[in-house]
Short mmCIF file of N, CA, C and O in Angstrom, two decimals:
data_model
loop_
_atom_site.label_atom_id
_atom_site.label_comp_id
_atom_site.label_asym_id
_atom_site.label_seq_id
_atom_site.Cartn_x
_atom_site.Cartn_y
_atom_site.Cartn_z
N MET A 244 -17.27 1.99 4.57
CA MET A 244 -17.43 0.73 4.58
C MET A 244 -16.57 -0.25 5.59
O MET A 244 -16.79 -1.31 5.96
N LEU A 245 -15.33 0.03 5.25
CA LEU A 245 -14.50 -0.35 6.00
C LEU A 245 -14.86 -0.45 7.70
O LEU A 245 -14.57 -1.51 8.51
N THR A 246 -15.29 0.96 8.09
CA THR A 246 -15.32 0.91 9.33
C THR A 246 -16.53 0.14 10.17
O THR A 246 -16.78 -0.17 11.11
N ASP A 247 -17.71 -0.31 8.87
CA ASP A 247 -18.84 -1.23 9.18
C ASP A 247 -17.83 -2.93 9.38
O ASP A 247 -18.58 -3.78 10.14
N LEU A 248 -17.11 -2.95 8.52
CA LEU A 248 -16.86 -4.57 7.96
C LEU A 248 -15.77 -4.83 9.20
O LEU A 248 -15.94 -6.03 9.95
N LEU A 249 -15.03 -3.92 9.78
CA LEU A 249 -14.25 -4.31 11.06
C LEU A 249 -15.07 -4.59 12.25
O LEU A 249 -14.89 -5.87 12.87
N PRO A 250 -15.85 -4.20 12.49
CA PRO A 250 -16.71 -4.26 13.98
C PRO A 250 -17.60 -5.49 13.57
O PRO A 250 -17.80 -6.41 14.76
N ALA A 251 -17.93 -5.81 12.49
CA ALA A 251 -18.70 -7.06 12.18
C ALA A 251 -17.53 -7.99 12.24
O ALA A 251 -18.46 -9.37 12.47
N GLY A 252 -16.52 -8.09 12.54
CA GLY A 252 -15.61 -9.28 12.32
C GLY A 252 -15.62 -10.08 11.11
O GLY A 252 -15.09 -10.87 10.66
N ARG A 253 -15.73 -8.50 9.86
CA ARG A 253 -15.75 -9.61 8.31
C ARG A 253 -14.73 -9.51 7.78
O ARG A 253 -13.68 -10.18 7.00
N VAL A 254 -13.89 -8.07 8.27
CA VAL A 254 -12.44 -8.23 7.94
C VAL A 254 -11.69 -7.98 9.20
O VAL A 254 -12.35 -7.62 10.70
N SER A 255 -10.46 -8.53 9.62
CA SER A 255 -9.41 -8.19 10.45
C SER A 255 -8.04 -6.99 10.34
O SER A 255 -7.91 -6.95 11.69
N GLY A 256 -7.88 -6.85 9.51
CA GLY A 256 -6.55 -6.10 9.33
C GLY A 256 -5.58 -7.14 9.15
O GLY A 256 -4.17 -6.56 9.44
N ARG A 257 -5.38 -8.31 9.06
CA ARG A 257 -4.02 -9.33 9.67
C ARG A 257 -3.53 -9.36 8.26
O ARG A 257 -3.82 -8.67 7.41
N PHE A 258 -1.99 -9.34 8.34
CA PHE A 258 -1.34 -9.36 7.34
C PHE A 258 -1.62 -10.04 6.27
O PHE A 258 -2.00 -10.93 6.13
N GLY A 259 -1.45 -9.09 4.71
CA GLY A 259 -1.93 -9.55 3.77
C GLY A 259 -3.17 -10.00 3.43
O GLY A 259 -3.92 -10.56 2.38
N GLU A 260 -4.54 -9.35 4.21
CA GLU A 260 -5.38 -9.56 4.01
C GLU A 260 -6.08 -8.11 3.26
O GLU A 260 -5.36 -7.05 3.35
N TYR A 261 -6.80 -8.47 1.99
CA TYR A 261 -6.87 -7.54 0.67
C TYR A 261 -8.44 -7.04 1.06
O TYR A 261 -9.69 -7.85 0.89
N VAL A 262 -9.25 -5.81 0.95
CA VAL A 262 -10.47 -5.81 0.76
C VAL A 262 -10.41 -4.53 -0.15
O VAL A 262 -9.79 -3.54 -0.15
N LEU A 263 -11.41 -4.76 -1.29
CA LEU A 263 -11.45 -4.13 -2.59
C LEU A 263 -12.81 -3.34 -2.37
O LEU A 263 -13.69 -3.85 -2.31
N ALA A 264 -12.60 -2.20 -2.93
CA ALA A 264 -14.47 -1.42 -2.64
C ALA A 264 -13.91 -0.10 -4.04
O ALA A 264 -13.42 0.37 -4.42
N ALA A 265 -15.18 -0.06 -3.91
CA ALA A 265 -15.51 1.00 -5.00
C ALA A 265 -15.10 2.18 -4.24
O ALA A 265 -15.37 2.49 -3.24
N GLY A 266 -14.60 3.30 -5.11
CA GLY A 266 -13.57 4.40 -4.84
C GLY A 266 -15.18 5.53 -4.55
O GLY A 266 -16.16 5.41 -5.13
N ARG A 267 -14.89 6.17 -3.55
CA ARG A 267 -16.18 7.73 -3.55
C ARG A 267 -15.20 8.75 -3.98
O ARG A 267 -14.38 9.16 -3.91
N CYS A 268 -16.59 9.69 -4.31
CA CYS A 268 -15.87 11.14 -4.92
C CYS A 268 -14.89 11.59 -3.97
O CYS A 268 -14.38 12.63 -4.42
N LYS A 269 -14.83 11.71 -2.51
CA LYS A 269 -13.74 11.93 -1.54
C LYS A 269 -12.67 11.86 -2.11
O LYS A 269 -11.66 12.47 -1.85
N LEU A 270 -12.23 10.16 -2.36
CA LEU A 270 -10.89 9.90 -2.77
C LEU A 270 -10.57 10.17 -3.90
O LEU A 270 -9.15 9.97 -4.68
N HIS A 271 -11.96 10.19 -5.01
CA HIS A 271 -11.21 10.55 -6.86
C HIS A 271 -10.37 9.43 -7.28
O HIS A 271 -9.77 9.53 -7.87
N ALA A 272 -10.87 8.32 -6.59
CA ALA A 272 -10.21 6.89 -6.97
C ALA A 272 -11.55 6.59 -7.52
O ALA A 272 -12.21 6.04 -6.75
N PRO A 273 -11.30 5.36 -8.87
CA PRO A 273 -12.22 4.44 -8.80
C PRO A 273 -12.29 2.95 -8.03
O PRO A 273 -13.36 2.53 -7.98
N TRP A 274 -11.05 2.87 -7.24
CA TRP A 274 -11.11 1.90 -6.81
C TRP A 274 -10.08 1.79 -5.35
O TRP A 274 -9.32 2.62 -5.25
N ILE A 275 -10.29 1.25 -4.37
CA ILE A 275 -9.56 1.48 -3.40
C ILE A 275 -9.34 0.23 -2.65
O ILE A 275 -10.31 -1.19 -2.55
N LEU A 276 -8.33 -0.47 -2.53
CA LEU A 276 -7.68 -1.51 -2.07
C LEU A 276 -6.65 -1.46 -0.41
O LEU A 276 -5.92 -0.73 -0.38
N PHE A 277 -7.54 -1.81 -0.06
CA PHE A 277 -7.47 -1.98 1.68
C PHE A 277 -6.46 -3.29 1.76
O PHE A 277 -6.62 -4.49 1.29
N VAL A 278 -5.28 -2.43 2.59
CA VAL A 278 -4.62 -3.97 2.73
C VAL A 278 -4.12 -4.31 4.04
O VAL A 278 -3.78 -2.76 4.94
N GLY A 279 -4.30 -5.35 4.91
CA GLY A 279 -3.94 -5.37 6.18
C GLY A 279 -2.40 -5.84 6.53
O GLY A 279 -1.85 -6.11 5.75
N ALA A 280 -1.90 -4.81 7.14
CA ALA A 280 -0.59 -5.04 7.80
C ALA A 280 -0.43 -6.14 9.01
O ALA A 280 1.02 -5.84 9.45
N GLY A 281 -1.63 -6.41 9.57
CA GLY A 281 -1.21 -7.12 11.03
C GLY A 281 -1.09 -5.99 11.73
O GLY A 281 -1.38 -5.05 11.90
N ALA A 282 -0.27 -6.66 13.18
CA ALA A 282 -0.15 -5.67 14.43
C ALA A 282 0.62 -5.21 14.03
O ALA A 282 1.77 -5.55 13.87
N ARG A 283 0.67 -3.38 14.77
CA ARG A 283 1.94 -2.94 14.35
C ARG A 283 2.94 -3.58 15.13
O ARG A 283 4.21 -3.18 14.60
N ALA A 284 2.90 -4.16 16.06
CA ALA A 284 4.22 -4.34 16.50
C ALA A 284 4.97 -5.23 16.17
O ALA A 284 6.52 -5.63 16.24
N ASP A 285 4.31 -5.79 15.00
CA ASP A 285 4.96 -7.30 14.59
C ASP A 285 5.21 -6.37 12.82
O ASP A 285 5.60 -7.35 12.21
N PHE A 286 5.43 -5.56 12.62
CA PHE A 286 5.24 -4.70 11.36
C PHE A 286 6.70 -4.10 11.48
O PHE A 286 6.44 -2.86 12.10
N HIS A 287 7.61 -4.72 10.83
CA HIS A 287 8.59 -4.34 10.40
C HIS A 287 9.24 -4.08 9.14
O HIS A 287 8.67 -4.22 8.54
N LYS A 288 10.67 -3.90 8.75
CA LYS A 288 11.11 -3.27 7.20
C LYS A 288 10.76 -4.34 6.62
O LYS A 288 10.47 -4.66 5.39
N SER A 289 10.96 -5.65 6.96
CA SER A 289 11.34 -6.98 6.15
C SER A 289 9.64 -7.20 5.89
O SER A 289 9.20 -8.10 4.66
N SER A 290 9.09 -7.33 6.60
CA SER A 290 7.52 -7.45 6.31
C SER A 290 6.49 -6.41 5.63
O SER A 290 6.19 -6.44 4.87
N CYS A 291 7.26 -4.97 5.67
CA CYS A 291 6.89 -4.14 4.74
C CYS A 291 7.15 -3.99 3.84
O CYS A 291 6.78 -4.02 2.61
N ALA A 292 8.35 -4.42 3.49
CA ALA A 292 9.18 -5.16 2.13
C ALA A 292 8.34 -5.92 1.17
O ALA A 292 7.90 -6.40 0.09
N GLU A 293 7.95 -6.96 2.20
CA GLU A 293 6.95 -8.13 1.23
C GLU A 293 5.82 -7.60 1.20
O GLU A 293 5.28 -7.86 0.29
N LEU A 294 5.04 -7.25 1.87
CA LEU A 294 3.68 -6.57 1.79
C LEU A 294 3.68 -5.49 0.44
O LEU A 294 2.92 -5.43 -0.53
N PHE A 295 4.59 -4.81 0.51
CA PHE A 295 4.71 -3.55 -0.52
C PHE A 295 5.02 -4.56 -1.64
O PHE A 295 4.37 -3.69 -3.01
N ASP A 296 5.53 -5.44 -1.95
CA ASP A 296 6.31 -6.04 -3.10
C ASP A 296 4.49 -7.06 -3.57
O ASP A 296 4.68 -6.90 -4.81
N ASP A 297 4.05 -7.32 -2.65
CA ASP A 297 2.86 -8.14 -2.58
C ASP A 297 1.73 -7.37 -3.59
O ASP A 297 0.77 -7.75 -4.24
N VAL A 298 1.55 -5.94 -2.72
CA VAL A 298 0.58 -5.17 -3.02
C VAL A 298 0.99 -4.63 -4.66
O VAL A 298 0.04 -4.81 -5.11
N LEU A 299 1.97 -4.43 -5.15
CA LEU A 299 2.39 -4.00 -6.19
C LEU A 299 2.50 -4.81 -7.46
O LEU A 299 1.61 -4.64 -8.45
N ARG A 300 2.79 -6.39 -6.79
CA ARG A 300 2.09 -7.29 -7.99
C ARG A 300 0.51 -7.46 -7.88
O ARG A 300 -0.03 -7.85 -9.12
N ILE A 301 -0.25 -7.61 -7.07
CA ILE A 301 -1.51 -7.73 -7.13
C ILE A 301 -2.14 -6.73 -8.15
O ILE A 301 -2.64 -6.76 -9.07
N CYS A 302 -2.03 -5.11 -7.82
CA CYS A 302 -1.94 -3.90 -8.72
C CYS A 302 -1.86 -4.17 -10.10
O CYS A 302 -2.22 -4.18 -11.00
N ARG A 303 -0.81 -4.75 -10.32
CA ARG A 303 -0.19 -5.05 -11.66
C ARG A 303 -1.31 -6.15 -12.42
O ARG A 303 -1.63 -5.91 -13.62
N LEU A 304 -1.50 -7.06 -11.79
CA LEU A 304 -2.56 -8.10 -12.17
C LEU A 304 -3.57 -7.65 -12.31
O LEU A 304 -4.61 -8.37 -13.25
N ALA A 305 -4.33 -6.80 -11.56
CA ALA A 305 -5.57 -5.73 -11.58
C ALA A 305 -5.48 -5.12 -12.68
O ALA A 305 -6.58 -4.28 -12.74
N GLY A 306 -4.32 -4.56 -13.28
CA GLY A 306 -4.35 -3.58 -14.06
C GLY A 306 -4.50 -1.90 -13.41
O GLY A 306 -5.06 -1.01 -14.24
N PHE A 307 -3.94 -2.04 -12.41
CA PHE A 307 -4.05 -0.82 -11.53
C PHE A 307 -2.20 0.10 -11.58
O PHE A 307 -1.39 -0.83 -11.15
N PHE A 308 -1.92 0.79 -12.45
CA PHE A 308 -0.78 1.16 -12.61
C PHE A 308 -0.62 2.62 -12.22
O PHE A 308 0.23 3.27 -12.06
N GLN A 309 -1.71 2.91 -11.43
CA GLN A 309 -1.23 4.95 -10.73
C GLN A 309 -1.23 4.05 -9.54
O GLN A 309 -2.84 4.10 -8.93
N VAL A 310 -1.02 4.24 -8.41
CA VAL A 310 -0.82 3.76 -7.17
C VAL A 310 -0.64 5.04 -6.09
O VAL A 310 0.31 5.36 -6.19
N GLY A 311 -1.49 4.61 -5.01
CA GLY A 311 -1.38 5.60 -3.65
C GLY A 311 -1.11 4.71 -2.88
O GLY A 311 -1.99 4.05 -2.18
N LEU A 312 -0.03 4.67 -1.89
CA LEU A 312 0.30 4.09 -0.87
C LEU A 312 0.50 4.75 0.58
O LEU A 312 1.00 5.57 0.55
N CYS A 313 -0.34 4.62 1.70
CA CYS A 313 -0.57 5.39 2.94
C CYS A 313 0.49 4.93 3.77
O CYS A 313 -0.35 3.33 4.33
N PHE A 314 0.99 5.47 4.79
CA PHE A 314 2.03 4.63 5.72
C PHE A 314 1.41 5.31 7.20
O PHE A 314 1.87 6.69 7.18
N ASP A 315 1.50 4.71 8.14
CA ASP A 315 1.03 5.44 9.58
C ASP A 315 3.02 5.26 10.16
O ASP A 315 3.53 4.25 9.41
N PRO A 316 3.35 6.45 10.69
CA PRO A 316 4.68 6.40 11.27
C PRO A 316 5.03 5.13 12.16
O PRO A 316 4.36 4.91 12.96
N THR A 317 6.03 4.34 11.95
CA THR A 317 7.01 3.83 13.04
C THR A 317 8.06 4.06 12.96
O THR A 317 8.70 4.51 12.40
N GLN A 318 8.75 3.03 14.40
CA GLN A 318 10.00 3.65 14.41
C GLN A 318 11.16 3.21 13.42
O GLN A 318 12.32 3.16 13.15
N ASP A 319 10.61 1.81 12.91
CA ASP A 319 11.07 1.13 12.05
C ASP A 319 11.15 1.19 10.51
O ASP A 319 12.13 1.30 10.18
N ILE A 320 9.94 1.74 10.23
CA ILE A 320 9.58 2.19 8.57
C ILE A 320 9.80 3.85 8.55
O ILE A 320 9.13 4.34 9.29
N THR A 321 11.12 4.49 8.05
CA THR A 321 11.11 5.87 7.94
C THR A 321 10.79 5.80 6.47
O THR A 321 10.29 5.55 5.49
N PRO A 322 11.03 7.80 6.57
CA PRO A 322 10.41 8.03 5.13
C PRO A 322 11.33 7.54 4.29
O PRO A 322 11.06 7.26 2.76
N GLU A 323 12.77 7.06 4.28
CA GLU A 323 13.53 6.83 3.44
C GLU A 323 13.35 5.67 3.30
O GLU A 323 13.68 5.56 1.97
N PHE A 324 13.42 4.71 3.90
CA PHE A 324 13.14 3.36 3.69
C PHE A 324 12.07 3.40 2.69
O PHE A 324 11.93 2.52 1.54
N LEU A 325 10.53 4.02 2.94
CA LEU A 325 9.57 3.58 2.21
C LEU A 325 9.99 4.17 0.43
O LEU A 325 9.56 3.89 -0.61
N GLU A 326 11.11 5.45 0.79
CA GLU A 326 11.66 6.23 -0.68
C GLU A 326 12.02 4.97 -1.44
O GLU A 326 12.20 4.91 -2.62
N ALA A 327 13.15 4.33 -0.97
CA ALA A 327 14.13 3.50 -1.60
C ALA A 327 12.85 2.69 -1.85
O ALA A 327 13.41 1.83 -3.23
N GLN A 328 11.81 1.73 -1.34
CA GLN A 328 10.53 0.56 -1.65
C GLN A 328 10.73 0.96 -3.14
O GLN A 328 10.20 0.26 -4.12
N VAL A 329 9.97 2.55 -3.27
CA VAL A 329 9.67 2.85 -4.38
C VAL A 329 10.06 2.86 -5.52
O VAL A 329 10.10 2.18 -6.78
N GLN A 330 11.43 2.89 -5.37
CA GLN A 330 12.84 3.19 -6.55
C GLN A 330 13.07 1.67 -6.80
O GLN A 330 13.08 1.65 -8.00
N LYS A 331 12.92 1.14 -6.07
CA LYS A 331 13.26 -0.61 -5.88
C LYS A 331 11.89 -1.28 -6.73
O LYS A 331 12.32 -2.29 -7.67
N GLN A 332 10.95 -1.31 -6.25
CA GLN A 332 9.68 -2.04 -6.97
C GLN A 332 8.81 -1.61 -7.83
O GLN A 332 7.93 -2.15 -7.86
N CYS A 333 8.78 -0.29 -7.95
CA CYS A 333 7.41 -0.08 -8.71
C CYS A 333 8.00 0.12 -10.39
O CYS A 333 7.05 0.22 -10.72
N ARG A 334 9.10 -0.60 -10.80
CA ARG A 334 9.74 -0.56 -12.04
C ARG A 334 9.57 -2.24 -11.93
O ARG A 334 10.47 -3.20 -11.10
N ASP A 335 9.42 -2.81 -12.71
CA ASP A 335 8.76 -4.27 -13.32
C ASP A 335 9.71 -4.46 -14.72
O ASP A 335 8.82 -3.83 -15.84
N PRO A 336 10.88 -5.43 -14.69
CA PRO A 336 11.48 -5.42 -15.62
C PRO A 336 11.09 -5.67 -16.80
O PRO A 336 11.07 -5.38 -18.34
N GLY A 337 9.75 -6.73 -16.85
CA GLY A 337 8.79 -7.81 -17.66
C GLY A 337 7.38 -7.15 -18.33
O GLY A 337 6.90 -7.07 -18.74
N GLY A 338 7.28 -5.85 -17.87
CA GLY A 338 6.25 -4.78 -17.51
C GLY A 338 6.12 -3.83 -17.48
O GLY A 338 6.89 -3.14 -17.83
N LYS A 339 5.13 -3.31 -17.60
CA LYS A 339 4.22 -1.97 -17.23
C LYS A 339 4.59 -1.47 -15.83
O LYS A 339 4.41 -1.67 -14.64
N GLU A 340 5.11 -0.46 -15.79
CA GLU A 340 5.85 0.48 -14.27
C GLU A 340 4.59 0.85 -13.99
O GLU A 340 3.84 1.12 -14.72
N ILE A 341 4.64 1.00 -12.43
CA ILE A 341 3.78 1.72 -12.32
C ILE A 341 4.02 2.70 -11.41
O ILE A 341 4.88 3.14 -10.93
N THR A 342 3.11 4.18 -11.78
CA THR A 342 3.57 5.41 -10.82
C THR A 342 3.22 5.01 -9.30
O THR A 342 1.84 4.64 -9.11
N CYS A 343 3.76 5.46 -8.66
CA CYS A 343 3.29 5.03 -7.30
C CYS A 343 3.66 6.53 -6.26
O CYS A 343 4.51 6.70 -6.59
N CYS A 344 2.60 6.89 -5.89
CA CYS A 344 3.05 8.33 -4.85
C CYS A 344 2.71 7.40 -2.99
O CYS A 344 1.81 6.28 -2.55
N ILE A 345 3.61 7.87 -2.36
CA ILE A 345 3.57 7.37 -0.80
C ILE A 345 3.37 8.46 -0.23
O ILE A 345 4.06 9.67 -0.45
N ALA A 346 2.21 8.24 0.63
CA ALA A 346 2.30 8.95 1.87
C ALA A 346 2.75 8.31 3.31
O ALA A 346 2.44 6.85 3.45
N TYR A 347 3.29 9.48 4.21
CA TYR A 347 3.57 8.93 5.38
C TYR A 347 3.34 10.13 6.39
O TYR A 347 3.67 11.10 5.95
N ASP A 348 2.07 9.84 7.09
CA ASP A 348 1.89 10.71 8.29
C ASP A 348 1.36 11.82 7.87
O ASP A 348 1.72 13.08 7.84
N SER A 349 0.58 11.40 6.68
CA SER A 349 -0.03 12.65 5.96
C SER A 349 0.51 13.44 5.21
O SER A 349 0.45 14.97 4.75
N ALA A 350 1.93 13.02 4.53
CA ALA A 350 3.10 14.06 3.82
C ALA A 350 3.06 13.38 2.59
O ALA A 350 3.72 11.86 3.26
N THR A 351 3.38 13.36 1.58
CA THR A 351 3.47 13.34 0.35
C THR A 351 5.19 13.00 0.33
O THR A 351 5.77 13.97 0.64
N LEU A 352 5.63 11.90 0.41
CA LEU A 352 6.88 11.55 0.25
C LEU A 352 7.54 11.76 -1.09
O LEU A 352 8.52 12.23 -1.36
N ALA A 353 6.90 10.45 -2.16
CA ALA A 353 7.43 10.41 -3.12
C ALA A 353 6.77 10.55 -4.45
O ALA A 353 5.68 9.65 -4.11
N GLU A 354 6.88 10.60 -5.46
CA GLU A 354 6.18 10.25 -6.39
C GLU A 354 6.95 10.04 -7.67
O GLU A 354 7.07 10.77 -8.29
N LYS A 355 7.42 8.85 -7.82
CA LYS A 355 7.96 8.48 -8.64
C LYS A 355 7.97 7.39 -9.92
O LYS A 355 6.65 6.42 -9.67
N ASN A 356 8.04 6.93 -10.92
CA ASN A 356 7.92 5.88 -12.03
C ASN A 356 8.68 4.95 -11.95
O ASN A 356 9.84 5.06 -11.22
#
């Protein structure tokens, strides 16, 4: 679905753009939320932390409490940085915790509550 929407200009992948799709049997997930991160050259630690926080906020509002996030490797965003984001942002003092699994370059880094 996403590969059809991108060339048609219906989505662009710009920072903070969301596309919610029904999951298919290959992914074993009822819903998939695609999140635009913008141009790779502009995606750094500060924008990653901002987007990570926003994605988890949206997931909580939608009632998603088991979340898998996938990242492509960049120079600025390391596995250690992503694991720190999981530790810092998957807990919500006023609400339900999210179980978050992070994949980085096809390797699972952390699965933390």
